[in-house]
Amino acid sequence: MPRRLNSLAVRRHDGGGTGVVKTLANSILGDYGTTVFTVMSALAAEHGAINLGQGFPDRDGPEDIRAKAAEAIIEGPNQYPPMMGLPELRQAVAEHNKRFHGLDVDWRREVMITSGATEALADCFLGLIEPGDEVVLIEPLYDCYLPMVRRAGGVPKLVRIEPPDWRLPRAGLEAAFSRRTKLIVLNSPHNPAGKVFSEEDLSFIAGLVRRFDAYAVCDEVYEHLIFDRRRHVPLMVLPGMRDRALRIGSAGKTFSVTGWKVGYVTAAAELLTPVAKAHQFVTFATPPNLQKAAAYGLRREDAYFEGLAAVLQSKRDRLRGGLAAAGFKVLPCEGTYFLIADFRPTGFNGDDDAFCRHITIEAGVTAVPVSAFYQNADAGHFARFCFCKDDGILDEAIDRLQRHFGGAGA
Ligand code: PMP
Ligand code: GLN
């Protein structure tokens, strides 16, 4: 997050009197504070608040998938797996692409396993961006995009989608593209907006990518967390995108095990090769037992994936109803773990940072301020609430907010 907390970019002079000025930290990363997820989780813990801030399920994913990981540790081997990932997981990722999206993928040349989608994103930026390349990003944006694009030497070109409907501003997006555009980063379903970009939007984006001879890094970690009978459509299936899109998924999200940090990238071999150059130096490999379990999980029956979306949809509805009854104006949510709510109708007058701290301390419920998802945010009035929690926890959080703000249940 571009907050200037804990800035490490303190200049210091070397002791040798040479006049050389050094900085302790890299000037780009050092200028960022601690991520909002860590800050708010710590505040929640300090105050014993129900943590609806950082996005993680409070119940670990399916036991059969976890059992595979446990068995694989005992059976071994526990040594370095292949740099590109275990063949069985790369095959499972290729099969998953075929089964859900009709994509024909060569698992040997077109799939790479990473330590979470976060590493996949970093590898794409480090492997593809040449300093000075322009990168189109859509605000609000997930926390690691901007620092990592900038650290890779990219020049960010930011376009905003605006609440309540988060419509893609087509003229603005087109204006952000230029001859120097290397990449667009596209996150759908979108964190934090909960927006699923329409096929018309995807066609428009694909048209720009083709016209400006660019590429698309597609963060699709919420591909299976999509509601109301919507279907996830990867940009990669659109005309001309098979060789221009890099599609990123996360076992953490798909199997409700966010601590596992197993990600996968699917891309044409020509695009994946430079990304693998970054991966080989960043982590090289990902724990083999978790890869085996993710391979097993990706091959689970359709009912598993449908059930996951159905359960989360009912949790979304539960929290949405409760927040509305507590006086919030809740925005639509088409996918992800998150609901965004406008807190002004509750009568709270401060900004979103103040609001999230206030409800943590005074109501015992934590959310994250949406302004944290912008490079330079104005004072905001939206908070993001995570709903991938037990129904009883959601009910208790709603109860606390209703009691605090005097909503229907008070
Ligand atoms: N992208 C988005 C949009 C996310 O919300 C997250 C968070 N979990 C990630 C990437 C990172 O995924 P992973 O935990 O697999 O690194
Ligand atoms: N993706 C999670 C969220 O948006 C947080 C991940 C993290 O803490 N880095 O809340």
Coordinates of C-alpha atoms and ligand atoms in Angstrom, one line a residue:
M1 CA 0.0 0.0 0.0
P2 CA 1.4 3.4 -0.8
R3 CA 1.0 4.6 2.7
R4 CA 4.0 6.4 4.1
L5 CA 4.0 4.5 7.4
N6 CA 7.3 3.0 8.6
S7 CA 9.2 4.5 5.7
L8 CA 12.6 2.8 5.4
A9 CA 14.0 5.0 2.7
V10 CA 16.2 6.9 5.1
R11 CA 19.2 8.4 3.4
R12 CA 22.5 7.8 5.0
H13 CA 26.0 8.7 4.0
D14 CA 28.8 6.2 3.9
G15 CA 31.4 6.4 6.6
G16 CA 34.4 6.6 4.4
G17 CA 33.9 10.2 3.5
T18 CA 33.7 9.5 -0.1
G19 CA 30.6 11.6 -0.5
V20 CA 28.7 8.6 -2.0
V21 CA 25.1 8.8 -0.8
K22 CA 23.5 5.4 -0.2
T23 CA 20.0 4.5 0.9
L24 CA 19.3 1.8 3.4
A25 CA 16.3 0.5 1.5
N26 CA 15.4 0.3 -2.1
S27 CA 13.8 3.7 -2.7
I28 CA 10.6 2.2 -4.3
L29 CA 9.8 -0.6 -1.8
G30 CA 11.2 1.3 1.2
D31 CA 8.7 4.0 0.7
Y32 CA 5.7 1.7 1.2
G33 CA 4.3 1.0 4.6
T34 CA 3.2 -2.4 6.0
T35 CA 0.3 -3.8 4.0
V36 CA -3.2 -2.9 5.1
F37 CA -3.9 -6.6 5.6
T38 CA -1.2 -7.1 8.2
V39 CA -1.9 -3.8 9.9
M40 CA -5.6 -4.5 10.2
S41 CA -5.2 -8.1 11.2
A42 CA -2.8 -7.0 14.0
L43 CA -5.3 -4.4 15.2
A44 CA -8.1 -7.0 15.1
A45 CA -6.0 -9.3 17.2
E46 CA -5.1 -6.5 19.6
H47 CA -8.7 -5.7 20.3
G48 CA -10.2 -9.2 20.0
A49 CA -12.3 -8.1 17.1
I50 CA -13.9 -10.4 14.5
N51 CA -11.5 -10.1 11.6
L52 CA -13.4 -9.5 8.4
G53 CA -10.4 -7.6 7.0
Q54 CA -7.7 -9.8 5.5
G55 CA -9.2 -12.3 3.1
F56 CA -8.9 -15.8 4.4
P57 CA -11.5 -18.5 5.2
D58 CA -11.8 -19.4 8.9
R59 CA -12.2 -23.1 8.0
D60 CA -9.5 -24.9 6.1
G61 CA -10.4 -26.5 2.8
P62 CA -11.5 -30.1 2.1
E63 CA -9.9 -32.8 4.3
D64 CA -9.2 -35.1 1.4
I65 CA -7.0 -32.4 -0.2
R66 CA -5.2 -31.7 3.0
A67 CA -4.7 -35.5 3.6
K68 CA -3.0 -35.7 0.2
A69 CA -0.5 -33.0 1.3
A70 CA 0.1 -34.8 4.7
E71 CA 0.6 -38.2 3.0
A72 CA 3.0 -36.7 0.5
I73 CA 5.2 -35.3 3.2
I74 CA 5.5 -38.8 4.8
E75 CA 5.9 -40.7 1.5
G76 CA 8.3 -38.1 0.0
P77 CA 10.3 -37.2 -1.8
N78 CA 10.7 -33.9 0.0
Q79 CA 13.6 -32.7 -2.2
Y80 CA 13.6 -30.0 -4.8
P81 CA 10.8 -30.6 -7.3
P82 CA 11.4 -29.6 -10.9
M83 CA 11.8 -25.9 -11.5
M84 CA 8.7 -25.6 -13.6
G85 CA 6.6 -27.6 -11.1
L86 CA 5.7 -31.3 -10.7
P87 CA 4.5 -32.8 -13.9
E88 CA 1.3 -34.1 -12.2
L89 CA 0.3 -30.6 -11.2
R90 CA 1.3 -29.1 -14.5
Q91 CA -0.8 -31.8 -16.2
A92 CA -3.7 -31.1 -13.8
V93 CA -3.5 -27.3 -14.6
A94 CA -3.6 -28.1 -18.3
E95 CA -6.6 -30.4 -17.8
H96 CA -8.4 -27.8 -15.7
N97 CA -7.9 -25.2 -18.5
K98 CA -9.5 -27.7 -21.0
R99 CA -12.3 -28.8 -18.7
F100 CA -13.5 -25.4 -17.7
H101 CA -12.5 -23.2 -20.6
G102 CA -11.9 -25.5 -23.6
L103 CA -8.2 -24.4 -23.8
D104 CA -5.7 -26.7 -25.2
V105 CA -2.6 -26.3 -23.2
D106 CA 0.8 -28.1 -23.5
W107 CA 1.6 -28.8 -19.9
R108 CA 5.3 -29.3 -20.7
R109 CA 5.8 -25.8 -22.3
E110 CA 2.9 -23.7 -21.2
V111 CA 2.4 -24.2 -17.4
M112 CA 4.6 -23.1 -14.5
I113 CA 4.0 -23.6 -10.8
T114 CA 4.8 -20.8 -8.4
S115 CA 4.8 -20.1 -4.7
G116 CA 1.4 -18.5 -4.8
A117 CA -0.2 -16.2 -7.3
T118 CA 1.9 -13.5 -5.6
E119 CA 5.1 -15.0 -6.9
A120 CA 3.5 -15.6 -10.3
L121 CA 2.7 -11.9 -10.5
A122 CA 6.2 -10.9 -9.5
D123 CA 7.7 -13.3 -12.0
C124 CA 5.6 -11.9 -14.8
F125 CA 6.6 -8.3 -13.9
L126 CA 10.3 -9.1 -13.4
G127 CA 10.5 -11.4 -16.4
L128 CA 8.6 -9.3 -18.9
I129 CA 9.0 -5.6 -18.0
E130 CA 11.9 -3.7 -19.4
P131 CA 12.6 -0.4 -17.5
G132 CA 10.5 2.3 -19.1
D133 CA 7.8 0.0 -20.4
E134 CA 4.3 1.2 -19.6
V135 CA 1.9 -1.0 -17.6
V136 CA -1.8 -0.3 -17.5
L137 CA -3.4 -1.0 -14.2
I138 CA -7.0 -0.7 -13.0
E139 CA -7.7 1.1 -9.7
P140 CA -8.7 0.0 -7.1
L141 CA -5.9 -2.5 -7.3
Y142 CA -4.6 -5.5 -5.3
D143 CA -1.7 -4.4 -3.1
C144 CA 1.3 -6.0 -4.7
Y145 CA 0.7 -4.9 -8.3
L146 CA 2.0 -1.3 -8.1
P147 CA 5.1 -1.8 -6.0
M148 CA 6.2 -4.8 -8.0
V149 CA 5.5 -3.2 -11.4
R150 CA 7.5 -0.1 -10.3
R151 CA 10.3 -2.2 -8.8
A152 CA 10.5 -4.0 -12.2
G153 CA 11.0 -0.6 -13.9
G154 CA 7.5 -0.3 -15.3
V155 CA 5.8 3.0 -15.7
P156 CA 2.3 2.6 -14.3
K157 CA -0.7 4.1 -16.2
L158 CA -3.6 4.0 -13.9
V159 CA -7.3 3.9 -14.9
R160 CA -10.1 4.0 -12.3
I161 CA -13.3 2.0 -12.1
E162 CA -15.8 3.8 -9.9
P163 CA -18.4 2.6 -7.5
P164 CA -21.2 1.7 -7.3
D165 CA -21.1 -0.3 -10.6
W166 CA -17.3 -0.2 -11.3
R167 CA -18.0 0.3 -15.0
L168 CA -14.9 0.0 -17.2
P169 CA -14.2 3.6 -18.6
R170 CA -13.5 2.6 -22.2
A171 CA -12.3 6.0 -23.4
G172 CA -10.0 6.3 -20.3
L173 CA -8.7 2.8 -20.8
E174 CA -7.9 3.4 -24.5
A175 CA -6.2 6.7 -23.6
A176 CA -3.9 4.8 -21.1
F177 CA -2.6 2.6 -23.9
S178 CA 0.3 3.9 -26.0
R179 CA 3.1 2.5 -28.3
R180 CA 5.0 2.0 -25.1
T181 CA 2.4 -0.2 -23.4
K182 CA 3.9 -3.6 -22.5
L183 CA 1.2 -5.0 -20.3
I184 CA -2.2 -4.6 -18.8
V185 CA -2.9 -6.2 -15.5
L186 CA -6.4 -7.5 -15.4
N187 CA -8.0 -8.9 -12.2
S188 CA -11.3 -10.6 -12.7
P189 CA -13.2 -11.4 -10.4
H190 CA -11.8 -8.2 -9.0
N191 CA -10.4 -7.7 -5.5
P192 CA -11.6 -5.5 -3.8
A193 CA -14.5 -4.4 -6.1
G194 CA -16.1 -7.8 -6.4
K195 CA -16.6 -7.1 -10.1
V196 CA -16.6 -9.6 -12.9
F197 CA -15.7 -8.0 -16.1
S198 CA -18.3 -8.7 -18.8
E199 CA -17.4 -10.4 -22.1
E200 CA -17.9 -7.1 -23.8
D201 CA -15.4 -5.5 -21.5
L202 CA -13.0 -8.4 -22.2
S203 CA -13.4 -8.0 -25.9
F204 CA -12.7 -4.3 -25.6
I205 CA -9.6 -5.0 -23.6
A206 CA -8.5 -7.7 -26.0
G207 CA -8.9 -5.2 -28.9
L208 CA -6.5 -2.8 -27.2
V209 CA -4.0 -5.5 -26.4
R210 CA -3.9 -6.5 -30.0
R211 CA -3.9 -3.0 -31.4
F212 CA -1.0 -1.8 -29.2
D213 CA 0.9 -5.1 -29.5
A214 CA 0.8 -5.6 -25.8
Y215 CA 0.3 -8.5 -23.3
A216 CA -2.1 -9.1 -20.5
V217 CA -1.3 -10.5 -17.0
C218 CA -4.6 -11.9 -15.9
D219 CA -5.0 -12.4 -12.2
E220 CA -7.8 -15.0 -12.0
V221 CA -7.3 -16.2 -8.5
Y222 CA -11.0 -15.9 -7.8
E223 CA -12.0 -17.8 -11.0
H224 CA -14.1 -20.3 -9.0
L225 CA -15.5 -17.8 -6.5
I226 CA -18.1 -16.3 -8.8
F227 CA -21.8 -16.0 -8.1
D228 CA -25.4 -15.9 -9.4
R229 CA -24.7 -18.4 -12.2
R230 CA -22.0 -16.3 -13.8
R231 CA -19.3 -18.1 -15.6
H232 CA -15.7 -17.1 -15.4
V233 CA -14.3 -16.2 -18.8
P234 CA -10.5 -15.9 -19.1
L235 CA -9.2 -13.2 -21.4
M236 CA -7.1 -15.9 -22.9
V237 CA -10.1 -17.5 -24.7
L238 CA -10.8 -14.3 -26.7
P239 CA -9.5 -14.0 -30.3
G240 CA -5.8 -13.3 -30.5
M241 CA -5.3 -13.6 -26.7
R242 CA -4.0 -17.2 -26.6
D243 CA -0.5 -15.9 -27.3
R244 CA -0.8 -12.6 -25.4
A245 CA -2.4 -13.5 -22.1
L246 CA -0.8 -15.0 -19.0
R247 CA -3.4 -16.6 -16.8
I248 CA -2.7 -16.9 -13.1
G249 CA -4.6 -19.1 -10.6
S250 CA -4.2 -19.9 -6.9
A251 CA -4.7 -23.2 -5.1
G252 CA -5.0 -21.1 -1.9
K253 CA -8.3 -19.6 -3.1
T254 CA -9.6 -22.6 -5.1
F255 CA -9.2 -25.0 -2.1
S256 CA -9.6 -22.6 0.8
V257 CA -6.0 -23.0 2.0
T258 CA -4.6 -19.5 1.6
G259 CA -1.4 -20.3 3.6
W260 CA -0.3 -22.9 1.0
K261 CA 0.8 -20.4 -1.5
V262 CA 0.6 -22.6 -4.6
G263 CA 0.0 -20.6 -7.8
Y264 CA 0.0 -21.6 -11.5
V265 CA 0.7 -19.6 -14.7
T266 CA -0.6 -20.7 -18.0
A267 CA 0.8 -18.9 -21.1
A268 CA 2.2 -19.5 -24.5
A269 CA 5.7 -21.0 -24.3
E270 CA 7.3 -17.8 -25.8
L271 CA 5.7 -15.7 -23.0
L272 CA 6.3 -18.3 -20.2
T273 CA 10.0 -18.7 -21.0
P274 CA 11.0 -15.2 -19.8
V275 CA 8.7 -15.5 -16.8
A276 CA 10.4 -18.7 -15.8
K277 CA 13.7 -16.8 -15.9
A278 CA 12.4 -14.8 -13.0
H279 CA 10.9 -17.8 -11.2
Q280 CA 14.2 -19.7 -11.3
F281 CA 15.9 -17.0 -9.4
V282 CA 13.1 -15.9 -7.1
T283 CA 12.0 -19.2 -5.5
F284 CA 13.0 -21.8 -8.1
A285 CA 10.4 -24.3 -6.7
T286 CA 7.3 -24.8 -4.6
P287 CA 6.8 -27.4 -1.8
P288 CA 6.2 -30.8 -3.6
N289 CA 3.6 -32.1 -1.2
L290 CA 1.4 -29.0 -1.7
Q291 CA 1.8 -29.4 -5.4
K292 CA 0.6 -33.0 -5.2
A293 CA -2.4 -32.0 -3.2
A294 CA -3.2 -29.1 -5.5
A295 CA -3.1 -31.6 -8.5
Y296 CA -5.5 -33.9 -6.7
G297 CA -7.8 -30.9 -5.9
L298 CA -7.9 -29.6 -9.5
R299 CA -9.1 -33.0 -10.6
R300 CA -12.0 -33.0 -8.2
E301 CA -15.5 -33.4 -9.5
D302 CA -17.5 -30.4 -10.8
A303 CA -19.7 -30.6 -7.7
Y304 CA -16.8 -29.5 -5.6
F305 CA -16.2 -26.3 -7.6
E306 CA -20.0 -25.6 -7.8
G307 CA -20.4 -26.2 -4.1
L308 CA -17.6 -23.8 -3.2
A309 CA -19.2 -21.0 -5.2
A310 CA -22.7 -21.8 -3.7
V311 CA -21.5 -21.7 -0.1
L312 CA -19.7 -18.4 -0.7
Q313 CA -22.7 -16.9 -2.4
S314 CA -24.9 -17.7 0.6
K315 CA -22.3 -16.1 2.9
R316 CA -22.2 -13.1 0.7
D317 CA -26.0 -12.8 0.9
R318 CA -25.9 -13.3 4.7
L319 CA -23.4 -10.6 5.3
R320 CA -25.0 -8.3 2.7
G321 CA -28.4 -8.5 4.4
G322 CA -26.8 -8.0 7.8
L323 CA -24.8 -4.9 6.8
A324 CA -27.8 -3.4 5.1
A325 CA -29.9 -4.0 8.3
A326 CA -27.1 -2.3 10.3
G327 CA -27.5 0.8 8.1
F328 CA -24.8 0.4 5.4
K329 CA -25.3 0.8 1.7
V330 CA -23.8 -2.3 0.3
L331 CA -22.4 -2.4 -3.3
P332 CA -23.1 -5.3 -5.6
C333 CA -20.6 -8.3 -5.5
E334 CA -20.4 -10.7 -8.4
G335 CA -17.4 -12.7 -7.1
T336 CA -14.4 -12.9 -4.7
Y337 CA -14.5 -13.1 -0.9
F338 CA -15.4 -9.4 -0.4
L339 CA -18.3 -7.0 0.0
I340 CA -17.8 -3.2 -0.2
A341 CA -20.1 -1.1 1.9
D342 CA -20.6 2.7 2.1
F343 CA -20.6 3.6 5.8
R344 CA -21.9 7.1 5.5
P345 CA -25.6 6.1 6.1
T346 CA -24.5 4.8 9.5
G347 CA -23.8 8.4 10.5
F348 CA -20.0 8.0 10.8
N349 CA -18.3 11.1 9.6
G350 CA -14.6 10.3 9.4
D351 CA -12.7 8.7 6.5
D352 CA -12.4 5.0 5.8
D353 CA -9.2 4.6 7.7
A354 CA -10.8 6.1 10.8
F355 CA -13.9 4.0 10.2
C356 CA -12.1 0.7 10.1
R357 CA -10.1 1.5 13.2
H358 CA -13.3 2.7 14.9
I359 CA -15.3 -0.4 14.3
T360 CA -12.4 -2.6 15.3
I361 CA -12.0 -0.9 18.6
E362 CA -15.5 0.1 19.4
A363 CA -17.7 -2.5 17.7
G364 CA -15.3 -5.5 17.7
V365 CA -15.4 -6.0 13.9
T366 CA -12.5 -5.4 11.5
A367 CA -12.8 -4.3 7.9
V368 CA -10.2 -2.8 5.5
P369 CA -10.4 0.7 4.1
V370 CA -10.9 0.7 0.4
S371 CA -8.6 3.8 -0.1
A372 CA -5.7 1.4 0.6
F373 CA -6.3 0.0 -2.9
Y374 CA -5.3 3.2 -4.6
Q375 CA -2.0 4.9 -5.4
N376 CA -3.3 8.3 -4.2
A377 CA -6.7 8.0 -2.7
D378 CA -8.9 10.8 -1.6
A379 CA -10.5 10.4 1.8
G380 CA -12.8 7.4 1.3
H381 CA -16.1 6.3 2.7
F382 CA -16.0 2.6 1.7
A383 CA -15.0 -0.4 3.8
R384 CA -14.2 -3.9 2.5
F385 CA -15.7 -6.8 4.5
C386 CA -14.7 -10.4 4.0
F387 CA -17.5 -13.0 4.1
C388 CA -15.6 -16.4 3.8
K389 CA -16.3 -17.1 7.5
D390 CA -18.5 -19.4 9.5
D391 CA -22.2 -18.4 9.5
G392 CA -22.1 -18.0 13.2
I393 CA -19.1 -15.6 13.0
L394 CA -20.8 -13.6 10.3
D395 CA -24.0 -13.4 12.5
E396 CA -22.0 -12.3 15.5
A397 CA -20.2 -9.6 13.4
I398 CA -23.5 -8.4 12.1
D399 CA -25.0 -8.3 15.6
R400 CA -22.1 -6.3 16.9
L401 CA -22.4 -3.8 14.0
Q402 CA -26.2 -3.5 14.5
R403 CA -25.8 -3.0 18.2
H404 CA -23.1 -0.4 17.6
F405 CA -24.9 1.6 14.9
G406 CA -28.4 1.0 16.2
G407 CA -29.6 -0.9 13.1
A408 CA -32.6 -3.3 12.8
G409 CA -31.2 -5.9 15.1
A410 CA -30.2 -3.5 17.9
Ligands
PMP1 N1 -4.3 -11.7 -6.4 C1 -5.4 -11.3 -5.8 C2 -6.4 -10.4 -6.5 C3 -5.6 -11.6 -4.5 O1 -6.6 -11.2 -3.8 C4 -4.6 -12.4 -3.9 C5 -4.8 -12.8 -2.4 N2 -4.9 -13.6 -1.9 C6 -3.5 -12.9 -4.6 C7 -3.4 -12.4 -5.9 C8 -2.4 -13.7 -4.0 O2 -2.7 -15.1 -4.1 P1 -1.7 -16.1 -3.4 O3 -2.1 -16.2 -1.9 O4 -1.9 -17.4 -4.1 O5 -0.3 -15.6 -3.5
GLN2 N1 -5.7 -11.4 -0.7 C1 -6.0 -11.1 0.6 C2 -6.9 -9.9 0.7 O1 -7.1 -9.3 -0.3 C3 -4.8 -10.8 1.5 C4 -3.5 -11.4 1.1 C5 -2.4 -10.9 2.0 O2 -2.6 -10.7 3.2 N2 -1.3 -10.6 1.4 O3 -7.4 -9.6 1.8

